[in-house]
Amino acid sequence: MALKVEGLRVYYQTLRGDVRALDGASFSVGDGEIMGLAGESGCGKSTLGRSLILLKPPMKYVGGEVLLDGDPLPIWDRERMAPYRYKKVSIIPQQAMNALNPTRKIGRLIRELLEARGVSSRDLLPELKRRLDLVELSHEVLKMYPIELSGGMKQRVVMVISTLLDPSLLIADEVTSALDVSTQKRVAEMLVGFRDHKFVRSMIVITHDISILYQIADSILVMYAGKLAEKGPTEAIVRRPRHPYTQLLISSLPEIGVRHTERRLSGIPGSPPPLLEPPQGCRFRERCPVAFDRCREEPPFEELAPGHLVACWRAHG
Amino acid sequence: MKRYLTRKLAIYILTFFLAVTIDWVIPRFMPGDPVQTMLSRANLRAEAVEVMRGYYLKAFGLDVPVWRQYLNFWVAVFHGDLGVSVYLFPKPVSRVIMEAVPYSLALLIPATVLSWIAGNKFGAFAARRKWLDNTLLPVGYLLNATPYMWLGILLAWAFGIALGWFPIAGAYGFDRTPSLSLGFILDFLWHWFLPFASLFLVQFGGWAIGMRNMVIYELEADYSQYLEALGTPRGLIRRYAFRNALLPQITGLALQLGVIVAGSVVTEIVFSYPGIGYLILQAIQNQDYFLIQGCFLFIIIGVLLANLVVDIVYIVVDPRTRRGMMGES
Ligand SMILES: Nc1ncnc2c1ncn2[C@@H]1O[C@H](COP(=O)(O)OP(=O)(O)OP(=O)(O)O)[C@@H](O)[C@H]1O
Ligand code: SF4
Ligand SMILES: [Mg+2]
């Protein structure tokens, strides 16, 4: 098991109280696995991703454990976490387009970043160039400022930078969202290529676009309002979703060819509950078409079939 | 690059043209007739008055139609001939100004440059120290909001009159003549300190606050967050943030130049410091409109030149403008 997360809780401290953006997450990602993380905007995907690498105020660690390659990750301790960053866990942030210092040439930025982490940039230069070739970027980009690159080029530069030290785990947050459809496909394939070349051991790919995950993910984890709703192999999640929320999500995807093709994601009536003071019981209850009495209690996130977990009373019933 | 520079240059030339025109117009619409003032000062008989009036009008170039006066003014500007001072007649205006300029520059340049450097360093430093931040911020805002004149008067009163530590008028003692002797230099610095300090302090507050806010903004920027997520030591992230925060501060300096010059005019007046500012006051009091004109012309050219320098520095330090310009041409 490359990554194992147990009961992870991360809240945002605000003046009005704690925002429970990640309220108890338990899951694991296997060696070489690409796990997709999906769900509506604001459900806590980035919170989960970020807390695994840089947990800092206003984020607050409330509880839970993270094991990476069998070793506990001290995610609650900003200083002790430092040596693991980049070398063990790395991230392609959601705002990758702005992730490069605008006043440094790409090459110099990479050199300074590596030296600051105690890695010889000279030794890594051939590998860096090889990877630039792999993402179809000319070596000239090293002599350019970020402003001279297109959005898609910046995205690929960040992909290369983030994986340069061959981390065990890569968190890729919305890498495809800002790109046009054909570029999306290429970038998604590059991510798979990175895994196949063993640049990264395993990967969490965050997106609200399940069709991308269908292309590249081995498994999919669906979140709803700070909780895990369902996790399973991609085929199972797409063909036989068990959680009502996942079913609605999947049915809104035309390409995958389930019924109700015209229904959009935003077409799920209602909106997620507030995370400041979330309601008791199943958080999907308000919008769930099949809710019943029992849903006033919180459903456990439990295995239905090997590797397929669901948090829903109907599914367990 | 070329197009960018041409455009910039065109803006400078247009500004110069407009400013010089306004500079020519304003004294002519001021109340009072300087020639009349001089004549009444001389207490002459009636016939003599007419003769003298003719002489003065000719001497000042006022005996030709207005449009000619305007053209003549431009010709004169390019010859560096700013006419003759009325109040210090017959001393040429350019001489009068050149005698005052060193004093103005001696205040303005050190106060501006040092406050910019010190303010930026201090602001960046305060941005990461909570206790300093909590004390600096109110003080900085207070300093920055203080009009130059108030702070000048306050300092003059506190350290000049109440404590008696510093003189509050002139650039050196009345009993001294300028020389390069140690005694004179010390005396000069002693007189220089208060006006310098009041100019410095107001500006310092502004730069420190600006820098503090910019550094905090840069440290929150996506690129800083990314570097932090990759475990980059704080030193490098701060270095980037400081460097990038400096860019708007340079633009800020260009925008502030006019205000700073106005502040130094007022400060010179408060401390009777014999620079251009003090000269302007004298010229206005004596309705010496050639002198007023000359002083303003000098300030216009000075501010435009300083702006140009800052612009060029900006192009050199910000790769984005540099590269952007290349792409354009
Ligand atoms: N700095 C913050 N302070 C307070 N609340 C926050 C903060 N950042 C995020 N939140 C809240 O935490 C919740 C989860 O946010 P998160 O960014 O993890 O969502 P997401 O699933 O990544 O959404 P998106 O798809 O839009 O990126 C949201 O409801 C948001 O309002
Ligand atoms: S637990 Fe109840 S409310 Fe929640 S998803 Fe299942 S059926 Fe719907
Ligand atoms: Mg997000």
XYZ file of C-alpha atoms in Angstrom, chain B residues 154-169 186-195 197 271:
28
model
C 6.500 69.822 14.444
C 10.167 68.916 14.122
C 11.188 72.578 13.936
C 9.249 73.293 17.071
C 10.379 70.221 19.037
C 14.057 70.023 18.108
C 14.628 73.601 17.067
C 12.681 75.757 19.481
C 11.773 73.586 22.487
C 14.963 71.539 22.739
C 17.189 73.930 20.843
C 19.278 71.122 19.346
C 19.066 72.253 15.740
C 18.814 75.567 13.938
C 15.573 76.104 12.072
C 16.506 78.558 9.338
C 29.531 70.305 10.007
C 27.564 73.532 10.218
C 25.918 72.714 6.895
C 24.945 69.211 8.038
C 23.602 70.621 11.269
C 21.277 72.940 9.351
C 20.458 70.219 6.840
C 19.381 67.588 9.294
C 15.884 68.708 10.309
C 14.523 69.449 6.842
C 14.554 64.283 8.524
C 12.901 75.740 7.349
